[in-house]
Tab-separated table of C-alpha atoms in Angstrom:
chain	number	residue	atom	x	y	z
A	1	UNK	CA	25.069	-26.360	-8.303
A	2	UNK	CA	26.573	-29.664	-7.295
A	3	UNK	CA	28.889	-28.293	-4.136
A	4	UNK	CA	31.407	-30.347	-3.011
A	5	UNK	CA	34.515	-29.149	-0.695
A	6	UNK	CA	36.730	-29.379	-3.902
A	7	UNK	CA	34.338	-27.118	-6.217
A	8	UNK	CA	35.289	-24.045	-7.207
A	9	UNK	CA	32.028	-22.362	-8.598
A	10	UNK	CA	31.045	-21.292	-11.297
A	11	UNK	CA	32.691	-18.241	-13.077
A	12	UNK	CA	29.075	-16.989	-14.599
A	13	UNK	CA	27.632	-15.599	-17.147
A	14	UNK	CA	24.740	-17.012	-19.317
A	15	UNK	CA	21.418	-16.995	-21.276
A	16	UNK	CA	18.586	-18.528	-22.550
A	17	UNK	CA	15.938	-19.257	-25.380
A	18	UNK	CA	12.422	-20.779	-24.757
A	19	UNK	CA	10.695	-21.798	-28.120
A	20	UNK	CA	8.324	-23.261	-29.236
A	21	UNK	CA	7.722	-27.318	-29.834
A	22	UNK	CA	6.485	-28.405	-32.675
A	23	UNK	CA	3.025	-28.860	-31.366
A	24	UNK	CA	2.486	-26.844	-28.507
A	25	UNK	CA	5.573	-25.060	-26.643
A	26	UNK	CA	5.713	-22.018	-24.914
A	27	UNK	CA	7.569	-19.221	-26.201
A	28	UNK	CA	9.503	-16.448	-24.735
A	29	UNK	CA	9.008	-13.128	-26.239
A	30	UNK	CA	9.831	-10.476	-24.494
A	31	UNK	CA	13.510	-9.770	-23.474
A	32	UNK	CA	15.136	-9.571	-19.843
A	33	UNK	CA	14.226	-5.992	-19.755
A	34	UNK	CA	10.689	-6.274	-21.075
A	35	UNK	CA	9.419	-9.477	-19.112
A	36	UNK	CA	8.383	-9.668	-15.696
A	37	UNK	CA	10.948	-11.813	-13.394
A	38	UNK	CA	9.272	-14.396	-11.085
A	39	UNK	CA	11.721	-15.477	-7.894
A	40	UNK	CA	12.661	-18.704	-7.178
A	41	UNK	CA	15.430	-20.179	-6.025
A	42	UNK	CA	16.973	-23.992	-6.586
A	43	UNK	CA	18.469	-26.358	-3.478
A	44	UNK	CA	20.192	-29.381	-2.678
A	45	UNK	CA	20.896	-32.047	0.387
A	46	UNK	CA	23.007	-28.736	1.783
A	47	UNK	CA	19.967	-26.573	2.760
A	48	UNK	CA	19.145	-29.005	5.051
A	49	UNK	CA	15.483	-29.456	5.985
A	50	UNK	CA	13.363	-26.813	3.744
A	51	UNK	CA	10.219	-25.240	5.739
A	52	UNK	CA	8.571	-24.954	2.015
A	53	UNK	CA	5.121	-23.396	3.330
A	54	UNK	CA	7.631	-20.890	4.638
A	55	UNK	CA	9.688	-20.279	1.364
A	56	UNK	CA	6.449	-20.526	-0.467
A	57	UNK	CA	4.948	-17.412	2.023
A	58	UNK	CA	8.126	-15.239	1.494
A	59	UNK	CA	7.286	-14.897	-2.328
A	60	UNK	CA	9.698	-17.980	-3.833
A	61	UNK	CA	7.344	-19.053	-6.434
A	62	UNK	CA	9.816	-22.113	-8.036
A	63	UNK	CA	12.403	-24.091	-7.074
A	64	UNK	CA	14.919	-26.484	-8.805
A	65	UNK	CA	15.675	-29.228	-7.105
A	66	UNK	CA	18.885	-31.487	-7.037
A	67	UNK	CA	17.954	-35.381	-7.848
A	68	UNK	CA	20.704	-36.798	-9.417
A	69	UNK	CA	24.215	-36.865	-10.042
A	70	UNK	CA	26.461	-39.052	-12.462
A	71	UNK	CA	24.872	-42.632	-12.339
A	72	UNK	CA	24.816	-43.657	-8.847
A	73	UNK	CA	24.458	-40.465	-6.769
A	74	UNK	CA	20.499	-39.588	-5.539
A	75	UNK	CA	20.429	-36.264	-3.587
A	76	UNK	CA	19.344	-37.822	0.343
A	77	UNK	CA	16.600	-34.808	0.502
A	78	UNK	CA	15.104	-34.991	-3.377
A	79	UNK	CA	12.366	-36.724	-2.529
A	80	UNK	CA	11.123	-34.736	0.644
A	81	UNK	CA	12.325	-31.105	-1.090
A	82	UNK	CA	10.011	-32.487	-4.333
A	83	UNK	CA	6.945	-33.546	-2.284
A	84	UNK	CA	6.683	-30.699	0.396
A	85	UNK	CA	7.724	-28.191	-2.568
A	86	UNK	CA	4.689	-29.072	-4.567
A	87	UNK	CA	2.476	-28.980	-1.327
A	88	UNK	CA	3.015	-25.658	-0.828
A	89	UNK	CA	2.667	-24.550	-3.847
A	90	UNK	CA	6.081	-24.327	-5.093
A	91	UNK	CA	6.355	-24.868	-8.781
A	92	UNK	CA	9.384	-27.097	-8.926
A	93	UNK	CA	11.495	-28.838	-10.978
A	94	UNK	CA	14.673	-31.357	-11.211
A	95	UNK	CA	17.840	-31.398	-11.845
A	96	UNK	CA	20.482	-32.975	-12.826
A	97	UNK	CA	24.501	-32.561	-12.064
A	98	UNK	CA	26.290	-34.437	-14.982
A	99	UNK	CA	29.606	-36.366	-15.508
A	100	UNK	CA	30.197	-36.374	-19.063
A	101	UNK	CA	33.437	-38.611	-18.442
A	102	UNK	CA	31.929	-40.858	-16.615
A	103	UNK	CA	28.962	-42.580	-18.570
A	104	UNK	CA	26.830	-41.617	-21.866
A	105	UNK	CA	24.509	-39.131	-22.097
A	106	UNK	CA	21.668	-41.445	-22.340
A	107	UNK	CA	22.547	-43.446	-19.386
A	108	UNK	CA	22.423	-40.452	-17.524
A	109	UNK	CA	19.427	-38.918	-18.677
A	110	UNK	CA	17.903	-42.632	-17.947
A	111	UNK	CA	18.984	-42.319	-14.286
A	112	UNK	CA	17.473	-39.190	-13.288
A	113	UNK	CA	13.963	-39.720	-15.202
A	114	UNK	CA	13.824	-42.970	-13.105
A	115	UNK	CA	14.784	-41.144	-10.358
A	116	UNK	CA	12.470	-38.084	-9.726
A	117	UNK	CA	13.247	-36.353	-12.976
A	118	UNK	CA	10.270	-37.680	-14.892
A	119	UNK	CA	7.519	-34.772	-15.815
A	120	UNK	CA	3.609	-34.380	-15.283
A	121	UNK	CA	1.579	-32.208	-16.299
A	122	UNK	CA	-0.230	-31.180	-13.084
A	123	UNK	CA	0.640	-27.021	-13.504
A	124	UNK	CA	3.657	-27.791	-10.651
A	125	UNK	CA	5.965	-29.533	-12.159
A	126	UNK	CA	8.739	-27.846	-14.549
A	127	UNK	CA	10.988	-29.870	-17.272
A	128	UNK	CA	14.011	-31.130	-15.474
A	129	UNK	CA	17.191	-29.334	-16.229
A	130	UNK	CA	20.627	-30.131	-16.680
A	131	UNK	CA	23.501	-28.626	-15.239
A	132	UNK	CA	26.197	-28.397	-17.205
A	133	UNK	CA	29.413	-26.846	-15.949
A	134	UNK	CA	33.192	-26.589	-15.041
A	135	UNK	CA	34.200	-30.303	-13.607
A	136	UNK	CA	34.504	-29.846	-9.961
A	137	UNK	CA	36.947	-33.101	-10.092
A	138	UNK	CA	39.799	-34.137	-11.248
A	139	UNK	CA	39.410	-34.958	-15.629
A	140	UNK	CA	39.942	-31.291	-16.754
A	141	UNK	CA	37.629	-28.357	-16.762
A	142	UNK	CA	35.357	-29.886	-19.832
A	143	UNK	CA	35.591	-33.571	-18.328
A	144	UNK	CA	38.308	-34.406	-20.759
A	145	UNK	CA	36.237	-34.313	-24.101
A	146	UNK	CA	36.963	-32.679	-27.084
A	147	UNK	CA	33.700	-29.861	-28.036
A	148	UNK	CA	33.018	-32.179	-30.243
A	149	UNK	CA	32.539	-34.588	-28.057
A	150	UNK	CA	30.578	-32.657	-26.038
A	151	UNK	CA	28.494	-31.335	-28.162
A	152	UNK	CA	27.763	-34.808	-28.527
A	153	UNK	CA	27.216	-35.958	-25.046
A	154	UNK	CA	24.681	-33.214	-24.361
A	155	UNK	CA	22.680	-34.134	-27.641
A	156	UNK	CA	22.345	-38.097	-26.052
A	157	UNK	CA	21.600	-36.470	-23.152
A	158	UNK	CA	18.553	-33.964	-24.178
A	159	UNK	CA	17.492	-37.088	-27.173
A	160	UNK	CA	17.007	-39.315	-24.491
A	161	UNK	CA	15.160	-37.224	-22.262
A	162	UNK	CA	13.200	-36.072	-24.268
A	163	UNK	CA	11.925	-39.516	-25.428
A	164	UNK	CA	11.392	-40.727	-22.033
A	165	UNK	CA	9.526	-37.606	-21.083
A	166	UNK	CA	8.396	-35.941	-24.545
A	167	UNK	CA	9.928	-32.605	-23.213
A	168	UNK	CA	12.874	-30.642	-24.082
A	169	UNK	CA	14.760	-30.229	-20.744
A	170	UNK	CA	15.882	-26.734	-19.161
A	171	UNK	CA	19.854	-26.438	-19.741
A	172	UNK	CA	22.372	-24.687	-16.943
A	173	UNK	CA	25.113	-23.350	-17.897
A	174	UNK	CA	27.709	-20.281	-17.853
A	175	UNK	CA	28.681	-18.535	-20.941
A	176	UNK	CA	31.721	-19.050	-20.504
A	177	UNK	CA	31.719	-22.685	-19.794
A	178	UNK	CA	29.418	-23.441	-22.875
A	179	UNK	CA	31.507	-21.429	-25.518
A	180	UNK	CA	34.969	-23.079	-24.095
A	181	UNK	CA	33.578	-26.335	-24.009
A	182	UNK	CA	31.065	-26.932	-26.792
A	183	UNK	CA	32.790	-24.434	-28.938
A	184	UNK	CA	30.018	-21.955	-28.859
A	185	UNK	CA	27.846	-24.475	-29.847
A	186	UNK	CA	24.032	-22.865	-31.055
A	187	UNK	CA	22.274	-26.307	-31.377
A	188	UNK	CA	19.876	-26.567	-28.657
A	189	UNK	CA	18.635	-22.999	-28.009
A	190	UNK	CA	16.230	-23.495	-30.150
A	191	UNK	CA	14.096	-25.837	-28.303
A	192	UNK	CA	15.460	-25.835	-25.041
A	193	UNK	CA	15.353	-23.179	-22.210
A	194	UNK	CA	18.310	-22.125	-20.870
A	195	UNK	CA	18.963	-21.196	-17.268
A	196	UNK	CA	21.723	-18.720	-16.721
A	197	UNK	CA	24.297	-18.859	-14.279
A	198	UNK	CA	26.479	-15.338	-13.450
A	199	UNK	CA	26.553	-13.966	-9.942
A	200	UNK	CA	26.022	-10.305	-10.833
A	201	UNK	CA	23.441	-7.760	-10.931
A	202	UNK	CA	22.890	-8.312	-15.121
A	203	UNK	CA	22.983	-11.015	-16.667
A	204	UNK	CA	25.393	-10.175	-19.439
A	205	UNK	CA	26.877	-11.957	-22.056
A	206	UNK	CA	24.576	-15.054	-23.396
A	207	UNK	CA	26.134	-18.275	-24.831
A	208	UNK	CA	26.543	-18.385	-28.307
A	209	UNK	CA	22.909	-18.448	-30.214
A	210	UNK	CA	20.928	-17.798	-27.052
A	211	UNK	CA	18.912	-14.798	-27.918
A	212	UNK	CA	17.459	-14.776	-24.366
A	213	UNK	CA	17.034	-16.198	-20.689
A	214	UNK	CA	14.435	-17.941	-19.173
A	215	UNK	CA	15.929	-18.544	-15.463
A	216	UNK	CA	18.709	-17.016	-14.022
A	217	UNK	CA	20.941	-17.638	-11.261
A	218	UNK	CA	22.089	-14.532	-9.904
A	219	UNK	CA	23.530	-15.035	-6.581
A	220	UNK	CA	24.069	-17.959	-4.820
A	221	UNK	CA	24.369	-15.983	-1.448
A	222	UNK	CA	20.598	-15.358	-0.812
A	223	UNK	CA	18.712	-15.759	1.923
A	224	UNK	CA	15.008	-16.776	2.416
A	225	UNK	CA	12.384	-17.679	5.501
A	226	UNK	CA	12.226	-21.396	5.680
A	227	UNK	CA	16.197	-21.891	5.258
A	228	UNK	CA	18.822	-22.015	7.212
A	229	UNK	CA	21.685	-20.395	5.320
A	230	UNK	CA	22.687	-18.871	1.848
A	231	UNK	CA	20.651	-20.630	-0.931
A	232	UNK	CA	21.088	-20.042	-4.713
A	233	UNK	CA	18.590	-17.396	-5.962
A	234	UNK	CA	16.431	-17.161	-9.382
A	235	UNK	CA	14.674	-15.509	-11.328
A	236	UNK	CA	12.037	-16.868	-14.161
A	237	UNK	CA	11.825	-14.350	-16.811
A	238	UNK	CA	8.133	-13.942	-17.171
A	239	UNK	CA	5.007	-13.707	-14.902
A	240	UNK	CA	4.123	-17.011	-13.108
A	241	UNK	CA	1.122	-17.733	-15.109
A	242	UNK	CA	3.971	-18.100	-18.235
A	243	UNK	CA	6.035	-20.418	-15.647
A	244	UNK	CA	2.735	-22.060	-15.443
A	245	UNK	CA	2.742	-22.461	-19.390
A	246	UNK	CA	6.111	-23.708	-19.315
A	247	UNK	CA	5.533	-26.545	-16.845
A	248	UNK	CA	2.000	-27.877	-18.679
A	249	UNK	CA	4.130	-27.420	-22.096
A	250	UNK	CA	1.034	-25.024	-24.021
């Protein structure tokens, strides 16, 4: 989701368990063909300015929003997208592009809960996620690490979320991407809901141990009132008053 003029996109296919917490999680039963699918779409600096009250009217009922990237980088429009998303109703939540070969895990996770990626429960505010993906730079497709080393990585990174926010964060990804680079690692799926990226009418193939998605990306061509251009386009794989559950963690 991070576009830059050198990024070839992702090549997509995904999926994506939501379980429970230990104390009070929400859980995703029903499969992709069984659940109701909520739209919602997710946005960075290059939409521009966002008429949300206009999204919010066309039947967008969530929206991801770019904060961070790396250690230094704060999307320019976070903090207006978050705000005027929430105003109008918008469920929303954060995320977070990551540079495994730059800096820890941890540090990163640090940087975007101080910066916008931090979670209330106030029934409009989702877990932040992170997107994980093919390096748009130079350092190799899986930023130089071995999968055991990223395996590792992504483990800091969801640890030390979690302990600054005491929720398990959403995870992008492609299926391909995940079972190249973690080597089909199963580890987090069972806490942490996974948000699908494949441009195609299914969603197909999941990542190794994902029995199910909660959010998928399905084009990133769409258009909606309120924005001025193509804009990546979700779904939530449930009825919003589940979306609701997810984002007050009961």
């Amino acid at each position: 989701m991070a576009r830059t003029p050198s990024l070839l996109r992702r090549t997509l296919a995904a999926g994506l368990t939501v379980l429970a917490t230990a104390a009070a999680a929400l859980v995703a039963t029903a499969g992709p063909a069984a659940a109701a699918t909520t739209p919602g779409i997710d946005v960075s600096r290059y939409q521009g300015t966002i008429n949300w009250t206009s999204v919010r009217n066309s039947g967008v009922q969530f929206a991801f929003i770019k904060a961070t990237e790396g250690t230094s980088y704060k999307d320019p429009n976070f903090n207006a997208n978050y705000v005027n998303a929430y105003n109008a109703g918008v469920i929303r939540g954060a995320y977070h592009f990551a540079r495994p070969n730059i800096s820890a895990g941890s540090t990163q996770a640090n940087y975007l809960a101080s910066n916008g990626g931090a979670w209330s429960a106030d029934s409009r505010t989702l877990p932040a996620a992170l997107d994980i993906e093919a390096n748009p730079y130079s350092g190799g497709y899986c930023y130089g690490l071995s999968t055991t080393g990223m395996r590792n990585w992504v483990q800091d990174f969801l640890n030390t979320y979690r302990s600054r926010t005491g929720r398990y964060a959403v995870i992008y990804t492609t299926t391909s991407w995940w079972n190249q680079c973690t080597g089909s690692w199963t580890g987090p799926w069972a806490n942490h809901p996974l948000w699908l990226a494949r441009w195609a009418s299914t969603p197909g193939a999941l990542p190794a141990g994902a029995s199910v998605w909660s959010f998928w990306q399905y084009t990133s061509t769409g258009a909606v009132s309120g924005i001025s251009g193509n804009v990546d386009r979700n779904y939530w794989n449930g009825d919003r008053s589940r979306l609701i559950a997810l984002a007050n963690n009961t």
